[in-house]
PDB file of C-alpha atoms in Angstrom:
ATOM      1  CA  UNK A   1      10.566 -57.012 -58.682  1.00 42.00           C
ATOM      2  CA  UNK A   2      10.032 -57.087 -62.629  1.00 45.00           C
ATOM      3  CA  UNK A   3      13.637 -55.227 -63.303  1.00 46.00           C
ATOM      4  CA  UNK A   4      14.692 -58.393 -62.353  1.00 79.00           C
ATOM      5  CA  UNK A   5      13.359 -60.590 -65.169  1.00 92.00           C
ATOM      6  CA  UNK A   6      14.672 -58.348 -68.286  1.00 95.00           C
ATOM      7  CA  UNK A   7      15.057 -61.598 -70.666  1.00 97.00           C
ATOM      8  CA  UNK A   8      12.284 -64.344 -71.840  1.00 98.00           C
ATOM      9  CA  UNK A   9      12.816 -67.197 -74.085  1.00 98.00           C
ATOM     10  CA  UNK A  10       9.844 -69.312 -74.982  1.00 98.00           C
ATOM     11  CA  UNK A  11      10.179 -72.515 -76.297  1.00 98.00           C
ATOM     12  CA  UNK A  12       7.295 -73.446 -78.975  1.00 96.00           C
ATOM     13  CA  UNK A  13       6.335 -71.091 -81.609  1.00 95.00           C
ATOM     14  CA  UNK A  14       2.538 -72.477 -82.111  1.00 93.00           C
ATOM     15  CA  UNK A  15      -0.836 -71.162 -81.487  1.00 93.00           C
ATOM     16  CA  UNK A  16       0.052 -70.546 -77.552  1.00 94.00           C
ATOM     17  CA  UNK A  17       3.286 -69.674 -77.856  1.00 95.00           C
ATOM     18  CA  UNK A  18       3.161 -66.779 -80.122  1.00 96.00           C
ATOM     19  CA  UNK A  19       0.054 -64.652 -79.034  1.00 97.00           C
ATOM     20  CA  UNK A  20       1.036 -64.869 -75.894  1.00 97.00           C
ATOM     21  CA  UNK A  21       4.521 -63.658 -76.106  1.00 98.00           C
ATOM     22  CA  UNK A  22       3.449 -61.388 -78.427  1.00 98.00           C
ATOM     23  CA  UNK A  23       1.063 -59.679 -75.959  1.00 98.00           C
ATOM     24  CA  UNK A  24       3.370 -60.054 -73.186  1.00 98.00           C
ATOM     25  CA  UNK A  25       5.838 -57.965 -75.509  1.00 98.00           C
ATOM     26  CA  UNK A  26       3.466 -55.022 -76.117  1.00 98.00           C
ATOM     27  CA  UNK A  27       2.199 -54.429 -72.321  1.00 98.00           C
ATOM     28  CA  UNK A  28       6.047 -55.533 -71.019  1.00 97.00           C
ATOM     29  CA  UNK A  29       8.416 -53.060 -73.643  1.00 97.00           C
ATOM     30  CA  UNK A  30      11.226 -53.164 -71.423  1.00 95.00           C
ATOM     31  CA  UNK A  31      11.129 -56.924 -71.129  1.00 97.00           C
ATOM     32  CA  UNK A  32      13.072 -58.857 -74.031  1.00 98.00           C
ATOM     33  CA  UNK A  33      10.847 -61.702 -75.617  1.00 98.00           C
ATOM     34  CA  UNK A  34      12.587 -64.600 -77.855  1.00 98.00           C
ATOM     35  CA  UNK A  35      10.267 -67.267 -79.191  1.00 98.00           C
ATOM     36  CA  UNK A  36      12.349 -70.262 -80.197  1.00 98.00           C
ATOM     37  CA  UNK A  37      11.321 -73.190 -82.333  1.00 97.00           C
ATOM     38  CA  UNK A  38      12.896 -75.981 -84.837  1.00 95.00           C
ATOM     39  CA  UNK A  39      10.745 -75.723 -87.301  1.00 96.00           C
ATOM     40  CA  UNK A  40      12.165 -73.262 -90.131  1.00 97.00           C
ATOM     41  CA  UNK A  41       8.613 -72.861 -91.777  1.00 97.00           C
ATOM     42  CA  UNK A  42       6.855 -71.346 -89.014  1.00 97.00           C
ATOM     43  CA  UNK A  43       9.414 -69.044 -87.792  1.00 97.00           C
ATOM     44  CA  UNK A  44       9.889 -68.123 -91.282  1.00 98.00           C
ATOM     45  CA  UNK A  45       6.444 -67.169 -91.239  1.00 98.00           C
ATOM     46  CA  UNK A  46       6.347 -64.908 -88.224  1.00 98.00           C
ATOM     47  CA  UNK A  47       9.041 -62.973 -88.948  1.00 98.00           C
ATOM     48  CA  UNK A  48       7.547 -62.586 -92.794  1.00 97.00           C
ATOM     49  CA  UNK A  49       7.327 -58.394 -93.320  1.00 96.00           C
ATOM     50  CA  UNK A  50       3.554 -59.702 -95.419  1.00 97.00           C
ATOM     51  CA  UNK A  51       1.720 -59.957 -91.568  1.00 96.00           C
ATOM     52  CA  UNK A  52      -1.012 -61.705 -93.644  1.00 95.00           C
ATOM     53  CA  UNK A  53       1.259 -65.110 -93.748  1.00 96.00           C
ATOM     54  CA  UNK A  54       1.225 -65.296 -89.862  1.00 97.00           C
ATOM     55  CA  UNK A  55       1.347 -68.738 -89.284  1.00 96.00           C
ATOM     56  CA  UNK A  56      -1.709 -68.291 -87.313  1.00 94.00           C
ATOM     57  CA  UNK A  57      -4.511 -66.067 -87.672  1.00 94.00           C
ATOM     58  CA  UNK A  58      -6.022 -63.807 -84.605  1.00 96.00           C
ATOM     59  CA  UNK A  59      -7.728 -60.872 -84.763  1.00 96.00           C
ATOM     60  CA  UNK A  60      -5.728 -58.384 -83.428  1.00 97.00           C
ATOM     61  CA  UNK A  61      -2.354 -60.308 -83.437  1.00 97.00           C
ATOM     62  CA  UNK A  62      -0.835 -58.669 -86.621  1.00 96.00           C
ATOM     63  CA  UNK A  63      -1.319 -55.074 -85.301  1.00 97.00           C
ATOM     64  CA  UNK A  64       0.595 -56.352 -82.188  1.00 98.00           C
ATOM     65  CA  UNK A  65       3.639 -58.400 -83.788  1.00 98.00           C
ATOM     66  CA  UNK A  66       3.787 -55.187 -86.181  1.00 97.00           C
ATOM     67  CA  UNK A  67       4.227 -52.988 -83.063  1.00 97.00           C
ATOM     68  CA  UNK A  68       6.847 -55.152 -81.411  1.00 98.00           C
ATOM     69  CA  UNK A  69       8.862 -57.586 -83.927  1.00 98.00           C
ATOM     70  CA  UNK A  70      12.376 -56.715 -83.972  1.00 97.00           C
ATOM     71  CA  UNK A  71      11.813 -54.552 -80.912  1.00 97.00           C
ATOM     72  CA  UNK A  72      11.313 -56.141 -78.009  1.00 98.00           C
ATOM     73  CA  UNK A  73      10.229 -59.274 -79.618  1.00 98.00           C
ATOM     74  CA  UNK A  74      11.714 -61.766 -81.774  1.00 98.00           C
ATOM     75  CA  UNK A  75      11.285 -65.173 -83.207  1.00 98.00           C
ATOM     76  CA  UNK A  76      14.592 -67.725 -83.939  1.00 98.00           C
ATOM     77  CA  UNK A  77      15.730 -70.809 -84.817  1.00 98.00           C
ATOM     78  CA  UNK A  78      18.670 -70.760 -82.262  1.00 97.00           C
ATOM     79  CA  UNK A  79      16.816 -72.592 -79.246  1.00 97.00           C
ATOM     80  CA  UNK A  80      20.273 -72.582 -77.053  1.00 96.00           C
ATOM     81  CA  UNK A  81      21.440 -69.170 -77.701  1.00 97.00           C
ATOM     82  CA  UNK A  82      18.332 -67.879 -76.451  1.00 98.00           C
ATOM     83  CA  UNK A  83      17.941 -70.225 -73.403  1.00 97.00           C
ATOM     84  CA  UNK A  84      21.226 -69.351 -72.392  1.00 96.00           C
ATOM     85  CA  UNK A  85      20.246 -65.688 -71.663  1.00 96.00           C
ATOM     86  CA  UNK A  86      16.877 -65.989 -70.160  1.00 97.00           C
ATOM     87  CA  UNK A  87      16.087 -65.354 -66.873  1.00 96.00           C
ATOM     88  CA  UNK A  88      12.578 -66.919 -67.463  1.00 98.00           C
ATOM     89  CA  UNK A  89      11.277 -70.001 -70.548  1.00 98.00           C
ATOM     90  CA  UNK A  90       8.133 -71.023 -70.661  1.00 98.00           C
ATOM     91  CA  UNK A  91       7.567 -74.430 -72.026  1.00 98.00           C
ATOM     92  CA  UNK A  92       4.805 -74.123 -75.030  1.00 96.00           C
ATOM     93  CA  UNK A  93       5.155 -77.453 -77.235  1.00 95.00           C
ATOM     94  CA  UNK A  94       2.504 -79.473 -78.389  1.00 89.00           C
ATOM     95  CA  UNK A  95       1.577 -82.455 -76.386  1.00 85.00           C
ATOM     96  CA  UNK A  96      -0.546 -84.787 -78.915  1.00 77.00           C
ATOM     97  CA  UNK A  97      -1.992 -87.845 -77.807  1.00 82.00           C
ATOM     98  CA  UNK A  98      -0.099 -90.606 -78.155  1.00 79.00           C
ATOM     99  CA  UNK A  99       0.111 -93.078 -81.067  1.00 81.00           C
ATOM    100  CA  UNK A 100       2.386 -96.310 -80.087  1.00 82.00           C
ATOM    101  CA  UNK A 101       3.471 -98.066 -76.706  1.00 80.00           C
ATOM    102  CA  UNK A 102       1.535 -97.435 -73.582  1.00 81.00           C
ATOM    103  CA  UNK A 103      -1.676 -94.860 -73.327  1.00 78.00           C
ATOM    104  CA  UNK A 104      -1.573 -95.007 -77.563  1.00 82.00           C
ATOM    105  CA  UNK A 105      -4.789 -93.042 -78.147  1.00 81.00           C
ATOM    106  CA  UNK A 106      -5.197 -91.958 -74.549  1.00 80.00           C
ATOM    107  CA  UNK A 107      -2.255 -90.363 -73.123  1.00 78.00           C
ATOM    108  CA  UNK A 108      -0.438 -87.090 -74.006  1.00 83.00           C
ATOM    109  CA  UNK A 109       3.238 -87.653 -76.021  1.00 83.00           C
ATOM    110  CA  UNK A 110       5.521 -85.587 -73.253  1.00 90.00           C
ATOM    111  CA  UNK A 111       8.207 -86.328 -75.345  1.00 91.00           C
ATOM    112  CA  UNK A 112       8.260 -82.688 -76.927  1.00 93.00           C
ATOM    113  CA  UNK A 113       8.411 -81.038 -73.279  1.00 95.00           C
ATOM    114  CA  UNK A 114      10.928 -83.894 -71.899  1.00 94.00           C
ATOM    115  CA  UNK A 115      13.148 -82.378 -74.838  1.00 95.00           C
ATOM    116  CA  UNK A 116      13.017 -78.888 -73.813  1.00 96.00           C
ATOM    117  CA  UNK A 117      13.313 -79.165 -70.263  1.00 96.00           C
ATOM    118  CA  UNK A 118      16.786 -81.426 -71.754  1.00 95.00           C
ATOM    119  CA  UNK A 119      17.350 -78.089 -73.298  1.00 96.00           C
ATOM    120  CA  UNK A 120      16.951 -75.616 -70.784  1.00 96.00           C
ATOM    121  CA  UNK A 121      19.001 -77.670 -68.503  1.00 94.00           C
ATOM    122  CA  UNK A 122      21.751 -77.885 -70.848  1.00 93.00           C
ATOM    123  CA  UNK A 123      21.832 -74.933 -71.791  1.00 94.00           C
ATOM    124  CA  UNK A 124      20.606 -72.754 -68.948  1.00 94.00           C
ATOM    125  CA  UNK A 125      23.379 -70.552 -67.162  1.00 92.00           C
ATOM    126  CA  UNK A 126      22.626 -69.569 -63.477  1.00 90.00           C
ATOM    127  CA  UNK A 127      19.211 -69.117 -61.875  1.00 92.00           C
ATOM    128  CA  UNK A 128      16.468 -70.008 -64.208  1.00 96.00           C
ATOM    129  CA  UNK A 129      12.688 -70.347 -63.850  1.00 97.00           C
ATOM    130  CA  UNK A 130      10.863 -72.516 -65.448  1.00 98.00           C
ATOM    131  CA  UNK A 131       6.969 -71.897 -66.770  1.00 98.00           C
ATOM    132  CA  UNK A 132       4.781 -74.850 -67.998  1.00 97.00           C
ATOM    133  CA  UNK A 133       2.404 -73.366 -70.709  1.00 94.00           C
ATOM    134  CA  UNK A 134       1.118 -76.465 -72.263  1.00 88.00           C
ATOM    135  CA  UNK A 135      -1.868 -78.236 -71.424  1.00 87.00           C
ATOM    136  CA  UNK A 136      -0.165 -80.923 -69.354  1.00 89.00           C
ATOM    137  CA  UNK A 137      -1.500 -84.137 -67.171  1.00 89.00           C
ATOM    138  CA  UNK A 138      -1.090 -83.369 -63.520  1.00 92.00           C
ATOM    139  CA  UNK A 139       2.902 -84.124 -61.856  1.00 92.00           C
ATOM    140  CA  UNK A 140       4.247 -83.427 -65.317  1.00 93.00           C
ATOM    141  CA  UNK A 141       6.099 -80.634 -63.348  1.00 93.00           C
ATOM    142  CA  UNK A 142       7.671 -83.329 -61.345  1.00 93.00           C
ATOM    143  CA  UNK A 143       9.189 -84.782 -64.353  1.00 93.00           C
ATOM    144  CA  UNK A 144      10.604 -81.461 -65.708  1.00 95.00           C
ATOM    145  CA  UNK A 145      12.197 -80.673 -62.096  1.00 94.00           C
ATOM    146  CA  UNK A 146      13.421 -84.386 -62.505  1.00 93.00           C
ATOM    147  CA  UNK A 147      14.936 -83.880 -65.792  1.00 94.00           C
ATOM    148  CA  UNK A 148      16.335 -80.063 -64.847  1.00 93.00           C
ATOM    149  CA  UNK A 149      18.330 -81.805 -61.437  1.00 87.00           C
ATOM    150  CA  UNK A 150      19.789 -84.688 -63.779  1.00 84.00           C
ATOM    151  CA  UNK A 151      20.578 -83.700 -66.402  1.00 68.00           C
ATOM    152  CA  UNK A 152      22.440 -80.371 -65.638  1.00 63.00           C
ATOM    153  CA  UNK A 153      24.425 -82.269 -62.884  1.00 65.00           C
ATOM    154  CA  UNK A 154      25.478 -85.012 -65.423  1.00 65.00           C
ATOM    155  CA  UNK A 155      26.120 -81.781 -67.662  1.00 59.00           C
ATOM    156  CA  UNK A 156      27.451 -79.432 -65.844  1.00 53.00           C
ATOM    157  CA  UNK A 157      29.394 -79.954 -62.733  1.00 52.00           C
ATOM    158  CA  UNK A 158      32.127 -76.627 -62.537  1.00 56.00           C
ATOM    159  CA  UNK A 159      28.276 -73.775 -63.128  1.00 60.00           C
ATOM    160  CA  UNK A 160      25.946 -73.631 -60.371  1.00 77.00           C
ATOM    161  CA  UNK A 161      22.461 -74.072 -61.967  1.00 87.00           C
ATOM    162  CA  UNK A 162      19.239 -73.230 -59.894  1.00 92.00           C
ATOM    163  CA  UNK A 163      15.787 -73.852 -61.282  1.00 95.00           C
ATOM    164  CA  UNK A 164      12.159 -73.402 -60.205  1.00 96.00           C
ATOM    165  CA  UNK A 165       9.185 -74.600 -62.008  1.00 97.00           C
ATOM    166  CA  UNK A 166       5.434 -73.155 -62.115  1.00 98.00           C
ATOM    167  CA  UNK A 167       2.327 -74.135 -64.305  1.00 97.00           C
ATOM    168  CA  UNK A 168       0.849 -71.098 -65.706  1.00 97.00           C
ATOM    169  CA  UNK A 169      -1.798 -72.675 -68.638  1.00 95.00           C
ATOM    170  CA  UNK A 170      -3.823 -70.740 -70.718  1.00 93.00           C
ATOM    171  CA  UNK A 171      -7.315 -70.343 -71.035  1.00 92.00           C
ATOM    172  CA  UNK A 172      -7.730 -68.822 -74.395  1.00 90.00           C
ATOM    173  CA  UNK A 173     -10.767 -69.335 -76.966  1.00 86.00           C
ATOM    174  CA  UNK A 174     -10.292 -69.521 -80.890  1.00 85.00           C
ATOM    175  CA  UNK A 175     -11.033 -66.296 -82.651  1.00 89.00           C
ATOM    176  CA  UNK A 176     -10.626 -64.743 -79.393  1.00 92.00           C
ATOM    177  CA  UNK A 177      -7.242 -65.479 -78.352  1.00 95.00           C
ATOM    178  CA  UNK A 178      -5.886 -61.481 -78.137  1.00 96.00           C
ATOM    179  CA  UNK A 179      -8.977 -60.690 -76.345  1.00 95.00           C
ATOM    180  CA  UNK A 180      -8.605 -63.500 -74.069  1.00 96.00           C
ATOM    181  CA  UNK A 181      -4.844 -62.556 -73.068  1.00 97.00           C
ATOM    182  CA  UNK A 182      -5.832 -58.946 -72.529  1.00 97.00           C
ATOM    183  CA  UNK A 183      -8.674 -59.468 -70.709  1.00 96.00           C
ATOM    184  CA  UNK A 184      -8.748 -62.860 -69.055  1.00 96.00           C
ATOM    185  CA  UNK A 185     -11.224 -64.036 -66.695  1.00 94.00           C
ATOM    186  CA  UNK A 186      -7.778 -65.138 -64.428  1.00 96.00           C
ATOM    187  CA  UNK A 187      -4.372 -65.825 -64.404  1.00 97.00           C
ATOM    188  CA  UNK A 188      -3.355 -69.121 -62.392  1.00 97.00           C
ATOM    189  CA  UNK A 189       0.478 -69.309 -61.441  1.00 98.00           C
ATOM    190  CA  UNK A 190       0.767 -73.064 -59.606  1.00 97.00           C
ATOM    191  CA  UNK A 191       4.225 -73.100 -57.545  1.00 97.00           C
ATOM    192  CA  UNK A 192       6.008 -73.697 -54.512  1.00 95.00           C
ATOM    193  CA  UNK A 193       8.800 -70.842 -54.870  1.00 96.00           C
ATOM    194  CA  UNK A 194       7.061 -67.359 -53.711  1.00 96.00           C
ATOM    195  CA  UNK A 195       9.449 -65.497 -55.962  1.00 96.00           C
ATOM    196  CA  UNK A 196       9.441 -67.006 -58.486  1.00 97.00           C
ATOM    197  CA  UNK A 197       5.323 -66.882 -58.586  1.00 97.00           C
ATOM    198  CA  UNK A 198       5.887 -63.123 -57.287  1.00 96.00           C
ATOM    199  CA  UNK A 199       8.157 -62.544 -60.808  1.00 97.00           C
ATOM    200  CA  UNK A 200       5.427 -63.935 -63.165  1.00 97.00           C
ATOM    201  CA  UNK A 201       2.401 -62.235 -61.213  1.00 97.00           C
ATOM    202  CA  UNK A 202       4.673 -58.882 -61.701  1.00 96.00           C
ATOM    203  CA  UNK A 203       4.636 -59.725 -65.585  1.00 97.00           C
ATOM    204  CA  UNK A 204       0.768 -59.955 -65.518  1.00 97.00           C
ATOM    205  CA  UNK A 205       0.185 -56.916 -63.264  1.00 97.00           C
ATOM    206  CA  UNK A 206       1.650 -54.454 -66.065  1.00 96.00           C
ATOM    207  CA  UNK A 207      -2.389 -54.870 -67.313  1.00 97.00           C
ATOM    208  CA  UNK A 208      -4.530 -57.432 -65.247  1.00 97.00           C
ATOM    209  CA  UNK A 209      -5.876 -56.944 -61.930  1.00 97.00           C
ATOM    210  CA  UNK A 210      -3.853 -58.263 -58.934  1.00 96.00           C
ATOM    211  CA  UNK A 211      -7.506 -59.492 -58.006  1.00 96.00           C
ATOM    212  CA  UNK A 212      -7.596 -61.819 -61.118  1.00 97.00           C
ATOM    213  CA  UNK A 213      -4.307 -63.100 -60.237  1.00 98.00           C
ATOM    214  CA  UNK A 214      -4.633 -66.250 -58.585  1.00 97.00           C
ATOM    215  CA  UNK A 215      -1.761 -68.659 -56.876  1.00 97.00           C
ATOM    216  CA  UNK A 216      -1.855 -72.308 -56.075  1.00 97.00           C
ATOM    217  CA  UNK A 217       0.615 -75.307 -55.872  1.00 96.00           C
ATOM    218  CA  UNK A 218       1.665 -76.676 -58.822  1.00 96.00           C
ATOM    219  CA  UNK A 219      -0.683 -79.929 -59.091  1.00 95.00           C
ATOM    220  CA  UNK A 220      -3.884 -77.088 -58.477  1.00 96.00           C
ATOM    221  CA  UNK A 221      -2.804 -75.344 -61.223  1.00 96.00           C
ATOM    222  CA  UNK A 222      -2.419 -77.771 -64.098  1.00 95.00           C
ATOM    223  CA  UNK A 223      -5.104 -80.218 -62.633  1.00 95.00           C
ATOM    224  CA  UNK A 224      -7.270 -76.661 -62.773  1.00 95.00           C
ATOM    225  CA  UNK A 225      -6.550 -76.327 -66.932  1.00 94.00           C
ATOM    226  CA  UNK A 226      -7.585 -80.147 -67.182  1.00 93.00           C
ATOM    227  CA  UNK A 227     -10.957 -79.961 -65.640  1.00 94.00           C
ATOM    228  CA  UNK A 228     -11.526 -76.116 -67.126  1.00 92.00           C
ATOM    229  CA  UNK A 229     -11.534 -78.391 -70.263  1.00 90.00           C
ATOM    230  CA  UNK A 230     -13.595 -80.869 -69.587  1.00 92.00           C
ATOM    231  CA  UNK A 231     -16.132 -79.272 -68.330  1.00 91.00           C
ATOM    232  CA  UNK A 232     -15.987 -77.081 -71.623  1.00 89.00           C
ATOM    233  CA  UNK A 233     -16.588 -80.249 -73.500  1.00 90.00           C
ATOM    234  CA  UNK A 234     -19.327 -81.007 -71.335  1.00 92.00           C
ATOM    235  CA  UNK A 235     -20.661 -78.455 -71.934  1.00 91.00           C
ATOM    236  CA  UNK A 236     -20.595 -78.999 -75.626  1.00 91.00           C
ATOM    237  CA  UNK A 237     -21.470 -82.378 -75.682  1.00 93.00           C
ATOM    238  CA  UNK A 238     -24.625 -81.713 -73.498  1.00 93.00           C
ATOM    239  CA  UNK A 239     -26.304 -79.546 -75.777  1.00 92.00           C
ATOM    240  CA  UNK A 240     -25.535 -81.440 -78.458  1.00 93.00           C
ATOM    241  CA  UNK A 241     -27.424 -83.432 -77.011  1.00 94.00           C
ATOM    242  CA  UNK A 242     -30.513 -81.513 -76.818  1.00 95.00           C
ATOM    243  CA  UNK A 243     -29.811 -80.983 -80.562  1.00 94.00           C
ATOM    244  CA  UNK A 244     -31.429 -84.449 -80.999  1.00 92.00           C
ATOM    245  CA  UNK A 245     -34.250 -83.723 -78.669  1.00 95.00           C
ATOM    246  CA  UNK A 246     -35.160 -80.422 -80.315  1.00 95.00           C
ATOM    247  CA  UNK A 247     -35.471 -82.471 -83.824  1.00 93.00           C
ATOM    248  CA  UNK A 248     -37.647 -85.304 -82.065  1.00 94.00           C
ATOM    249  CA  UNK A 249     -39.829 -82.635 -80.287  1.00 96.00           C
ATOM    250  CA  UNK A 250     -40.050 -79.515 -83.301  1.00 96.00           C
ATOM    251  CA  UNK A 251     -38.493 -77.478 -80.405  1.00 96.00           C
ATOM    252  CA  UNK A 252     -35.456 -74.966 -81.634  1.00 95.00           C
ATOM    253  CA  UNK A 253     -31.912 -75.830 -80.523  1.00 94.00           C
ATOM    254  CA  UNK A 254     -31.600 -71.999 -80.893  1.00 93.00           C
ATOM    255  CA  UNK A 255     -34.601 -70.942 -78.501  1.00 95.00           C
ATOM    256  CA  UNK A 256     -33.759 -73.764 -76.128  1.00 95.00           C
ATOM    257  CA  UNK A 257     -29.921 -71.925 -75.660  1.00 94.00           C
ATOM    258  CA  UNK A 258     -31.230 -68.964 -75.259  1.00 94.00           C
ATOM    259  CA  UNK A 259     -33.276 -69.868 -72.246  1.00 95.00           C
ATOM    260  CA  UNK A 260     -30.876 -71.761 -70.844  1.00 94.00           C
ATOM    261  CA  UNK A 261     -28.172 -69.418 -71.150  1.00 93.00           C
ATOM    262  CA  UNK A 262     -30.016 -66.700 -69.911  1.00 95.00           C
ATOM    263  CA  UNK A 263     -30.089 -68.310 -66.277  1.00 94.00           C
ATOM    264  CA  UNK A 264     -27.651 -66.744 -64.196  1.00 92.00           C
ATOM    265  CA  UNK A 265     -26.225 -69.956 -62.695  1.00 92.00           C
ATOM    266  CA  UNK A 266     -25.723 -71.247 -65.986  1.00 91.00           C
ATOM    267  CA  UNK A 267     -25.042 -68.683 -68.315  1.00 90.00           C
ATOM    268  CA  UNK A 268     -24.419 -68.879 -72.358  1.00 87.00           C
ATOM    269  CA  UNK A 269     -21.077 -69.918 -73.003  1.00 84.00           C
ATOM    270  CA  UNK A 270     -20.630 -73.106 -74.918  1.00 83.00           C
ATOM    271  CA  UNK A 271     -24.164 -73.164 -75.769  1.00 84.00           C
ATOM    272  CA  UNK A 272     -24.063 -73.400 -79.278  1.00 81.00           C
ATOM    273  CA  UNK A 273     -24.220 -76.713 -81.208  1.00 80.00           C
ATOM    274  CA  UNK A 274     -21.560 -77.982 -82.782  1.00 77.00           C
ATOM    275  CA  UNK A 275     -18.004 -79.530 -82.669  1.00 74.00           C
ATOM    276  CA  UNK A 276     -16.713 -77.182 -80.389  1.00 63.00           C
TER     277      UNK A 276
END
């Protein structure tokens, strides 16, 4: 099943982007990984032979892009080239809240994934599937299938173009990003195509559990990542809040995690104060 993805392009060259294709690269050698992005700065960076300017800093990420740069993993500037001979592109812009017209300062700006899934239609030859890696409000993969139909009828009417979408968002923690892609807690893979979820989950299996692997329809998945982040920032929020109790009591916002944590049903992630 994985011989038959042998090319991946992934579009956004950011803080998700990069780790994870870069990890992807090192457990998947015979796979060909080529992260795309327009701005000349950061893929400038990444492909710097100094591994201290990384645009980003992991631990652990520099020993990886140092093992597979210019192997089986490369970062480019030419977003069509690269799009054109993938079997696979995951969709890894950023998706900032909006500032002008309707939902400024509520809603996420799609306007960077609307773009890309232009792209990939445009530029896409023959069967192509399509991963969501963004954090994303639930049906967004309805517009991206939308835009993928349209646009590469309007485009192209002599080529037969096929594409599938799935959400696959990651959970990963700052400072702990590597860690987090080697050893996640899951993998989600929201579709409705069962080989095109079977393809991905074959990616993953080269060094996660099929047990951790779990598969669910598209809205599951990205409506998952949504409330996996709230609850996060619940989380944080809530003790916080006992911040302010502790200094109206003399109690110790230190001692008070601690206990807390160390209940089973609870546990002690995200029980630090702070911003979060």
């Amino acid at each position: 099943m994985i011989g038959q993805v042998k090319n991946i392009c992934c579009i956004g060259a950011g803080y998700v982007g990069g780790p994870t294709m870069a990890v992807m690269a090192y457990k998947c050698p015979d796979i060909q990984f080529n992260v795309v992005d327009t701005n000349p700065i950061r893929v400038e960076k990444w492909n710097d032979k100094d591994l201290s300017n990384l645009p980003i800093y992991e631990p652990g990420l520099k020993e990886i892009i140092q093992k597979c740069r210019n192997k089986n993993l490369y970062f480019s500037l030419d977003v069509e080239k690269h799009i054109r001979e993938a079997d696979m592109v995951f969709i890894s812009v950023n998706t900032p809240i909006k500032t002008s017209g309707i939902g400024a300062g509520k809603a996420s700006d799609l306007k960077w994934v609307e773009k890309s899934a232009r792209q990939i239609s445009k530029y896409a030859k023959g069967t192509t599937i399509v991963v969501e890696k963004s954090t994303l409000p639930v049906k967004t993969a309805e517009t991206i299938k939308q835009i993928l139909d349209t646009e590469s009828e309007n485009l192209d009417t002599h080529n037969s173009k096929k594409f599938t979408v799935l959400s696959n968002p990651e959970f990963l923690s700052e400072g702990n990003a590597i860690n987090d892609l080697l050893n996640p807690d899951r993998v989600l893979i929201g579709g409705d195509d069962k080989s095109s979820i079977n393809k991905l989950a074959s990616i993953y299996t080269r060094w996660i559990s099929k047990e951790k692997i779990i598969t669910t329809n598209l809205w599951s998945s990205e409506l998952s990542k949504l409330i996996s982040n709230a609850f996060l920032a619940q989380r944080v929020s809530s003790i916080n809040s006992v911040t302010a109790l502790c200094e109206e009591t003399g109690a110790h916002i230190q001692d008070v995690s601690l206990a807390v944590g160390l209940d089973k049903r609870i546990g002690d992630r995200f029980l630090q104060s702070g911003p979060g």
